[in-house]
Amino acid sequence: PVLPEGWAGEKDFKSIGQLSQATDRNIEPIGPHFLAYARRKRHQRTFSEDDRI
Amino acid sequence: MSAQTDPAQRVAIGISFGNSYSSIAYTTGDGKSEVIANEDGDRQIPSALSYVEGEELHGGQAKSQFVRNAKNTAAYFRDFLGQQFESIDPSPCHQSAHPIQHGDGVAFGIRDTDEDKENTVTVGDVTTRHLKRLRSSASDYLGKDVNAAVITVPTNFSDAQKEALKKASTDAGIEVLQFINEPTAAVLSYDARPGAQTADKIVVVADLGGTRSDIAVVASRGGIYTILATLHDYEVSGFKLDQVLIDYFAKEFVKKHKSAGDPRENDRSLAKLKLECEAVKKALSIGTTANFSMESLVGGVDFTATINRTRYDLLGSKLFAAFTRLVTHAVEKAHLDPLDVSEIILAGGNSHTPKVASAVRSAFPDSTTILAPSTSSTAINPSELSVRGAAIQASLIQEFELEDIEQSTHPMVTVTPHLSTAVGVLCISGDESSGIFHPIIDAETSLPVRRTATIATPREGGDVLIKVAEGSRHIKVTKPESKPKSEKEEADDEDSDEDESDEEEELREKTWKVGKTLSEAAIRGVKKGGKVEVQINIGADLSINAIFREVGAKGGIRGIVQGHKTNGST
């Protein structure tokens, strides 16, 4: 979309709404991607920290 | 052998343990899963044990004892494990040893020694003996002592059943690293193929087994799987398909040999019929005609007959339709539409039947891929799906400490928030009503998540506004123009069936309804025809961290939308 006239935001970014409440579900403990996820969760790492290792 | 729990000494395989058949598989050095054949050359090993003069027969050899030694043959016992006697359905065991009550659980009364007396063998012990044979087949093949395994179980297997299976496995010298669900194992075996790319998609795993059918709707999100709905049915099964053939051939036999009697009324003849009919069914999955031939079927009369696939498809049509209904019900149970389903994985031995695949095919839109041997050249053998998944999982975790595996599979880890709506960007126009929603992260994606997408900008370039919004999927139903009605008036006496089918053909398509706007960002001075890369990170606390950057440009805009949990604390 084209930027409307007179649009302004702090550092060109405006936070407007929040995500709707999420639903808690059980993920299946299987596969390489889950194991990577479990490793991150147990060591409280983020994606980017994980990438660096 | 001395250090079975030492992960370094572990030799792990995947085991799929079914009521009718079991299989074993391992993963090669280069990460490919291979199904192991036992000494008889079977990859699908019948879950059966039989005793003749104290000698133990296993697999296919035991299965053929259904005819002459049915009482001392135990089969179809997987679902009896860890169950109360009152809660089991013994009907699959009519042609073999009948289950009897033993304390709280289930047992078989069989002559398993060369003495002439019946012993009570618990289902746990039968399972242990069966697993021992599987283990020794795998050990012989690999030349190494197999001492650990990942075992697949149905999604409705209770903790008591898992506990009983774990005990039986331990008694057989197999350390159970993990129990995994059959449907997700099937999805994994497809995703683990070399060259396969993990995508965000809804996959339905439809398993048509011997004694039961299980359907699971799985959200696959970047290789992480969440089961959205499951359905189990004990009426629609491969047994029923066998029965269709049994009835057909029995009637043919009676027609030709009126005096010999109905082979279904004699136990031994029925057992012969059943074995041969299962073989005929398998033959009809490969060829278009199959022969039935049995020496001395009943009353010393030999019987041969042929059947073609069209006839079989017709005879089984009710069951194929029922199976298709199960699949669509499961999709409904997950609150989804057939249009949401990207893939249907057909699993279980009966999925070899071409008609099963074509019946399911007809109930889903063309956009849905049906993965079965008859509809896809890249399909994996449906009988081997879950065991391959188990073998892959076994190779992934065999070096872990058992404690690590238990901690990782704990609900603390596995219960995660999932997005309730899709998140994406609005394209084309700044006006919400005319904007087109471009989903970047689908609903039911587990958090945290990171996705990147490239979107086009207006042709002329310049300053661009990017809106991140929630979107929900709607099914738009458009009835075709009322042409048929006018035709109806003109040709009143035409076949009315034709008109009805015309009216039913409504056009269904997926559309997106834009929900809440989450953030706006401006990117200034985009080149003509430039593209913008959007990266969205959503944390477990529902905070959004977004980065917008013109492709090829430096810098970019970064912004954070606070999540609920952070909000609540301040």
PDB file of N, CA and C in Angstrom, chain B residues 156 205-216 231-238 319 322-323 326 350:
ATOM      1  N   ASN B 156      -4.747 -42.917  20.950  1.00  0.00           N
ATOM      2  CA  ASN B 156      -5.620 -43.112  22.116  1.00  0.00           C
ATOM      3  C   ASN B 156      -5.113 -44.204  23.061  1.00  0.00           C
ATOM      4  N   VAL B 205      -3.579 -37.767   8.460  1.00  0.00           N
ATOM      5  CA  VAL B 205      -3.045 -39.122   8.349  1.00  0.00           C
ATOM      6  C   VAL B 205      -4.204 -40.087   8.544  1.00  0.00           C
ATOM      7  N   ALA B 206      -4.509 -40.832   7.507  1.00  0.00           N
ATOM      8  CA  ALA B 206      -5.628 -41.773   7.547  1.00  0.00           C
ATOM      9  C   ALA B 206      -5.058 -43.182   7.499  1.00  0.00           C
ATOM     10  N   ASP B 207      -5.223 -43.906   8.596  1.00  0.00           N
ATOM     11  CA  ASP B 207      -4.615 -45.223   8.740  1.00  0.00           C
ATOM     12  C   ASP B 207      -5.722 -46.273   8.713  1.00  0.00           C
ATOM     13  N   LEU B 208      -5.765 -47.027   7.640  1.00  0.00           N
ATOM     14  CA  LEU B 208      -6.762 -48.101   7.526  1.00  0.00           C
ATOM     15  C   LEU B 208      -6.061 -49.422   7.819  1.00  0.00           C
ATOM     16  N   GLY B 209      -6.223 -49.864   9.044  1.00  0.00           N
ATOM     17  CA  GLY B 209      -5.518 -51.058   9.488  1.00  0.00           C
ATOM     18  C   GLY B 209      -6.390 -52.304   9.409  1.00  0.00           C
ATOM     19  N   GLY B 210      -5.926 -53.386  10.045  1.00  0.00           N
ATOM     20  CA  GLY B 210      -6.649 -54.640  10.001  1.00  0.00           C
ATOM     21  C   GLY B 210      -7.868 -54.633  10.906  1.00  0.00           C
ATOM     22  N   THR B 211      -7.666 -54.240  12.175  1.00  0.00           N
ATOM     23  CA  THR B 211      -8.763 -54.318  13.132  1.00  0.00           C
ATOM     24  C   THR B 211      -9.355 -52.954  13.449  1.00  0.00           C
ATOM     25  N   ARG B 212      -8.745 -51.880  12.967  1.00  0.00           N
ATOM     26  CA  ARG B 212      -9.235 -50.539  13.310  1.00  0.00           C
ATOM     27  C   ARG B 212      -8.764 -49.515  12.289  1.00  0.00           C
ATOM     28  N   SER B 213      -9.442 -48.378  12.305  1.00  0.00           N
ATOM     29  CA  SER B 213      -9.018 -47.256  11.470  1.00  0.00           C
ATOM     30  C   SER B 213      -8.790 -46.054  12.372  1.00  0.00           C
ATOM     31  N   ASP B 214      -7.696 -45.359  12.144  1.00  0.00           N
ATOM     32  CA  ASP B 214      -7.380 -44.183  12.942  1.00  0.00           C
ATOM     33  C   ASP B 214      -7.106 -43.012  12.015  1.00  0.00           C
ATOM     34  N   ILE B 215      -7.749 -41.894  12.296  1.00  0.00           N
ATOM     35  CA  ILE B 215      -7.533 -40.696  11.499  1.00  0.00           C
ATOM     36  C   ILE B 215      -6.998 -39.613  12.425  1.00  0.00           C
ATOM     37  N   ALA B 216      -6.003 -38.879  11.982  1.00  0.00           N
ATOM     38  CA  ALA B 216      -5.483 -37.768  12.777  1.00  0.00           C
ATOM     39  C   ALA B 216      -5.282 -36.567  11.870  1.00  0.00           C
ATOM     40  N   LEU B 231      -9.589 -39.453  15.390  1.00  0.00           N
ATOM     41  CA  LEU B 231     -10.820 -40.230  15.278  1.00  0.00           C
ATOM     42  C   LEU B 231     -10.412 -41.702  15.203  1.00  0.00           C
ATOM     43  N   HIS B 232     -11.126 -42.522  15.939  1.00  0.00           N
ATOM     44  CA  HIS B 232     -10.822 -43.953  15.927  1.00  0.00           C
ATOM     45  C   HIS B 232     -12.096 -44.715  15.603  1.00  0.00           C
ATOM     46  N   ASP B 233     -11.952 -45.719  14.781  1.00  0.00           N
ATOM     47  CA  ASP B 233     -13.133 -46.498  14.423  1.00  0.00           C
ATOM     48  C   ASP B 233     -12.756 -47.967  14.333  1.00  0.00           C
ATOM     49  N   TYR B 234     -13.576 -48.794  14.982  1.00  0.00           N
ATOM     50  CA  TYR B 234     -13.264 -50.221  15.011  1.00  0.00           C
ATOM     51  C   TYR B 234     -14.201 -51.011  14.090  1.00  0.00           C
ATOM     52  N   GLU B 235     -15.067 -50.298  13.394  1.00  0.00           N
ATOM     53  CA  GLU B 235     -16.011 -50.959  12.486  1.00  0.00           C
ATOM     54  C   GLU B 235     -15.483 -50.979  11.054  1.00  0.00           C
ATOM     55  N   VAL B 236     -14.876 -49.865  10.662  1.00  0.00           N
ATOM     56  CA  VAL B 236     -14.306 -49.789   9.317  1.00  0.00           C
ATOM     57  C   VAL B 236     -12.876 -50.316   9.408  1.00  0.00           C
ATOM     58  N   SER B 237     -12.640 -51.486   8.841  1.00  0.00           N
ATOM     59  CA  SER B 237     -11.313 -52.074   8.989  1.00  0.00           C
ATOM     60  C   SER B 237     -11.017 -52.997   7.819  1.00  0.00           C
ATOM     61  N   GLY B 238      -9.758 -53.381   7.744  1.00  0.00           N
ATOM     62  CA  GLY B 238      -9.336 -54.315   6.709  1.00  0.00           C
ATOM     63  C   GLY B 238     -10.023 -55.661   6.854  1.00  0.00           C
ATOM     64  N   LEU B 319     -17.633 -49.863   2.351  1.00  0.00           N
ATOM     65  CA  LEU B 319     -16.533 -49.653   3.292  1.00  0.00           C
ATOM     66  C   LEU B 319     -15.628 -48.519   2.842  1.00  0.00           C
ATOM     67  N   ALA B 322     -17.371 -45.448   3.731  1.00  0.00           N
ATOM     68  CA  ALA B 322     -17.340 -45.230   5.178  1.00  0.00           C
ATOM     69  C   ALA B 322     -15.986 -44.681   5.612  1.00  0.00           C
ATOM     70  N   PHE B 323     -14.938 -45.192   5.000  1.00  0.00           N
ATOM     71  CA  PHE B 323     -13.592 -44.721   5.341  1.00  0.00           C
ATOM     72  C   PHE B 323     -13.434 -43.250   4.942  1.00  0.00           C
ATOM     73  N   LEU B 326     -15.052 -41.107   7.425  1.00  0.00           N
ATOM     74  CA  LEU B 326     -14.238 -40.943   8.626  1.00  0.00           C
ATOM     75  C   LEU B 326     -13.235 -39.816   8.432  1.00  0.00           C
ATOM     76  N   ASN B 350      -4.110 -51.507   4.229  1.00  0.00           N
ATOM     77  CA  ASN B 350      -5.225 -51.451   3.291  1.00  0.00           C
ATOM     78  C   ASN B 350      -5.173 -50.221   2.386  1.00  0.00           C
TER      79      ASN B 350
END
